[in-house]
Amino acid sequence: MKREEIDNGRENNDMMMIDGSLEKENQANNKAVFDGLNLNYFKAYYGKLFPHTDIFKWMSYGNDGKHPACDNSYFVRREFSFTLQDDIYLRFQSFNTSNELENSIKDKCPVKIDIGPVYSVDPAKRRAYAQSGDNVFIPVERELVFDIDITDYDDVRYCCSGADVCLECWPLMTVAIKMILVSIIFSGYTVADVVYIVGLTNEQRAAIADYFCVCKGNENSQKKVSLPGPVLHPFLARSYTDVLKDFFEKNLLTSQNIFSTEERYEKILEMIPDAVASELRGKWQDNRRSSHSKDDINVVRWNQLKNLLQSGKQKAQGLRRCVEEIVFCFTYPRIDIEVSKHMNHLLKAPFCVHPKTGRVCIPIDPIRCEEFDPTTVPTLSQLLEELNMEGLKSDAENDWDRTSLGESVRFFRSSFLQPLLKSCKEEIESSYNAKLQKSKNALSW
């Protein structure tokens, strides 16, 4: 696929349409984007439904007010990246105001929006600073991000692969969310606090990412998890007992039929010592030829493996640890630690559209993540159809309240944005008062 990176987008003043004439537009301007998504749909979406102001307020972190301690340059130093039709990338976009951001999105009509770090200077003017000879254009702040991709679980899920997801494999993401919450509670942070950690250095980010790192290697590695030491780290022990063990035994074991075929259980046997694996392999192959048990084969074989590794002649600590390693391999969050470590990675913006599925990227309530159904996330075409069908209703305060996107926007505001901004403004006020007091003390001295 062609790739091009430019600094300034093409001018486009086409009128936005949300009715049947979308399909009757001039064919030259009606080119399909990615998997059949239509640029005119994006125009309608950005014109009617995308919460531009909320994104601006989030990225401003309280610095958009009139308080004397507000950093008026904060938002303009934030990078935005737009992916346009034909895979054209617009990096280092910056904006002074919410209106500038909104107008640019509507004008350029990106099929994908990414958010970069806050730089030391305006990213759009980086070349002018580069000519000065001083290396002043560097990232200085970015949200601490944990990037977990369902495609990284393809070796332990058998219902889907690639970007496909269903209710059988989505619980892997639910467990990942719970695991992050366990670490947040364990360390004394709240969800908003973690999102607000933007001033960490790359070294500090690397330390946090390494703390979470358990799964290593690639899809060809026979053993992705190795848990050293006589006892588990308290965080890992709590994760295992509170979340992972029950999920593996009560959900994943049967939903993915992990031991149902020789090809699948061989992946497990490769993770344990050869002598034990040989004994289990012989037993399971014999059972396959003469098995009339009504019990679930996955549960039966898992219990046999556990009993053999955790009792009798196999009591050695290293063999008992194999059970925990298998559970961690299948269930522990597979975090892309490079995304967490470095400030120069881009973060997909909430409420942008996934270019392959057409579904809108919406926030998930981490406290109620078990209730989230990824198959019901609204698509771009669905939202525009809802908007047209509800067009005659005038009781809705906002256009998104006439669609299934309204609930997600309200949740983003009430559960994330408003508490975050309250905390940011309190911090700005507290820092300002501390500086005033320090100044007064210096004068009195």
PDB file of N, CA and C in Angstrom, residues 239-251 302 306 310 323 327 331:
ATOM      1  N   SER A 239      -2.478 -11.302  41.178  1.00  0.00           N
ATOM      2  CA  SER A 239      -3.085 -11.419  39.842  1.00  0.00           C
ATOM      3  C   SER A 239      -3.531 -12.849  39.582  1.00  0.00           C
ATOM      4  N   TYR A 240      -2.698 -13.793  39.957  1.00  0.00           N
ATOM      5  CA  TYR A 240      -2.993 -15.208  39.717  1.00  0.00           C
ATOM      6  C   TYR A 240      -4.202 -15.668  40.523  1.00  0.00           C
ATOM      7  N   THR A 241      -4.214 -15.366  41.807  1.00  0.00           N
ATOM      8  CA  THR A 241      -5.295 -15.854  42.675  1.00  0.00           C
ATOM      9  C   THR A 241      -6.596 -15.085  42.481  1.00  0.00           C
ATOM     10  N   ASP A 242      -6.510 -13.784  42.217  1.00  0.00           N
ATOM     11  CA  ASP A 242      -7.718 -12.951  42.143  1.00  0.00           C
ATOM     12  C   ASP A 242      -8.366 -12.929  40.767  1.00  0.00           C
ATOM     13  N   VAL A 243      -7.564 -13.140  39.714  1.00  0.00           N
ATOM     14  CA  VAL A 243      -8.102 -12.951  38.366  1.00  0.00           C
ATOM     15  C   VAL A 243      -7.797 -14.139  37.452  1.00  0.00           C
ATOM     16  N   LEU A 244      -6.539 -14.452  37.261  1.00  0.00           N
ATOM     17  CA  LEU A 244      -6.127 -15.314  36.160  1.00  0.00           C
ATOM     18  C   LEU A 244      -6.538 -16.771  36.321  1.00  0.00           C
ATOM     19  N   LYS A 245      -6.345 -17.345  37.502  1.00  0.00           N
ATOM     20  CA  LYS A 245      -6.609 -18.770  37.706  1.00  0.00           C
ATOM     21  C   LYS A 245      -8.075 -19.114  37.427  1.00  0.00           C
ATOM     22  N   ASP A 246      -8.980 -18.372  38.028  1.00  0.00           N
ATOM     23  CA  ASP A 246     -10.404 -18.644  37.829  1.00  0.00           C
ATOM     24  C   ASP A 246     -10.815 -18.428  36.381  1.00  0.00           C
ATOM     25  N   PHE A 247     -10.288 -17.377  35.759  1.00  0.00           N
ATOM     26  CA  PHE A 247     -10.649 -17.120  34.364  1.00  0.00           C
ATOM     27  C   PHE A 247     -10.197 -18.258  33.464  1.00  0.00           C
ATOM     28  N   PHE A 248      -8.996 -18.738  33.687  1.00  0.00           N
ATOM     29  CA  PHE A 248      -8.475 -19.829  32.856  1.00  0.00           C
ATOM     30  C   PHE A 248      -9.303 -21.094  33.042  1.00  0.00           C
ATOM     31  N   GLU A 249      -9.588 -21.466  34.288  1.00  0.00           N
ATOM     32  CA  GLU A 249     -10.243 -22.743  34.568  1.00  0.00           C
ATOM     33  C   GLU A 249     -11.751 -22.709  34.329  1.00  0.00           C
ATOM     34  N   LYS A 250     -12.380 -21.574  34.541  1.00  0.00           N
ATOM     35  CA  LYS A 250     -13.839 -21.500  34.432  1.00  0.00           C
ATOM     36  C   LYS A 250     -14.322 -20.941  33.102  1.00  0.00           C
ATOM     37  N   ASN A 251     -13.423 -20.339  32.344  1.00  0.00           N
ATOM     38  CA  ASN A 251     -13.851 -19.712  31.099  1.00  0.00           C
ATOM     39  C   ASN A 251     -13.025 -20.182  29.902  1.00  0.00           C
ATOM     40  N   TRP A 302      -6.744 -31.011  31.954  1.00  0.00           N
ATOM     41  CA  TRP A 302      -6.105 -29.974  32.772  1.00  0.00           C
ATOM     42  C   TRP A 302      -5.899 -30.472  34.207  1.00  0.00           C
ATOM     43  N   LYS A 306      -2.356 -30.928  36.176  1.00  0.00           N
ATOM     44  CA  LYS A 306      -2.096 -30.295  37.469  1.00  0.00           C
ATOM     45  C   LYS A 306      -1.715 -31.323  38.526  1.00  0.00           C
ATOM     46  N   GLN A 310       1.862 -31.278  40.466  1.00  0.00           N
ATOM     47  CA  GLN A 310       1.804 -30.707  41.811  1.00  0.00           C
ATOM     48  C   GLN A 310       1.760 -31.743  42.920  1.00  0.00           C
ATOM     49  N   VAL A 323       2.467 -25.007  36.258  1.00  0.00           N
ATOM     50  CA  VAL A 323       1.021 -24.769  36.202  1.00  0.00           C
ATOM     51  C   VAL A 323       0.744 -23.277  36.142  1.00  0.00           C
ATOM     52  N   VAL A 327      -0.931 -20.885  32.964  1.00  0.00           N
ATOM     53  CA  VAL A 327      -2.045 -19.952  33.152  1.00  0.00           C
ATOM     54  C   VAL A 327      -1.633 -18.539  32.733  1.00  0.00           C
ATOM     55  N   THR A 331      -3.329 -16.158  29.724  1.00  0.00           N
ATOM     56  CA  THR A 331      -4.250 -15.141  30.222  1.00  0.00           C
ATOM     57  C   THR A 331      -3.628 -13.796  30.561  1.00  0.00           C
TER      58      THR A 331
END
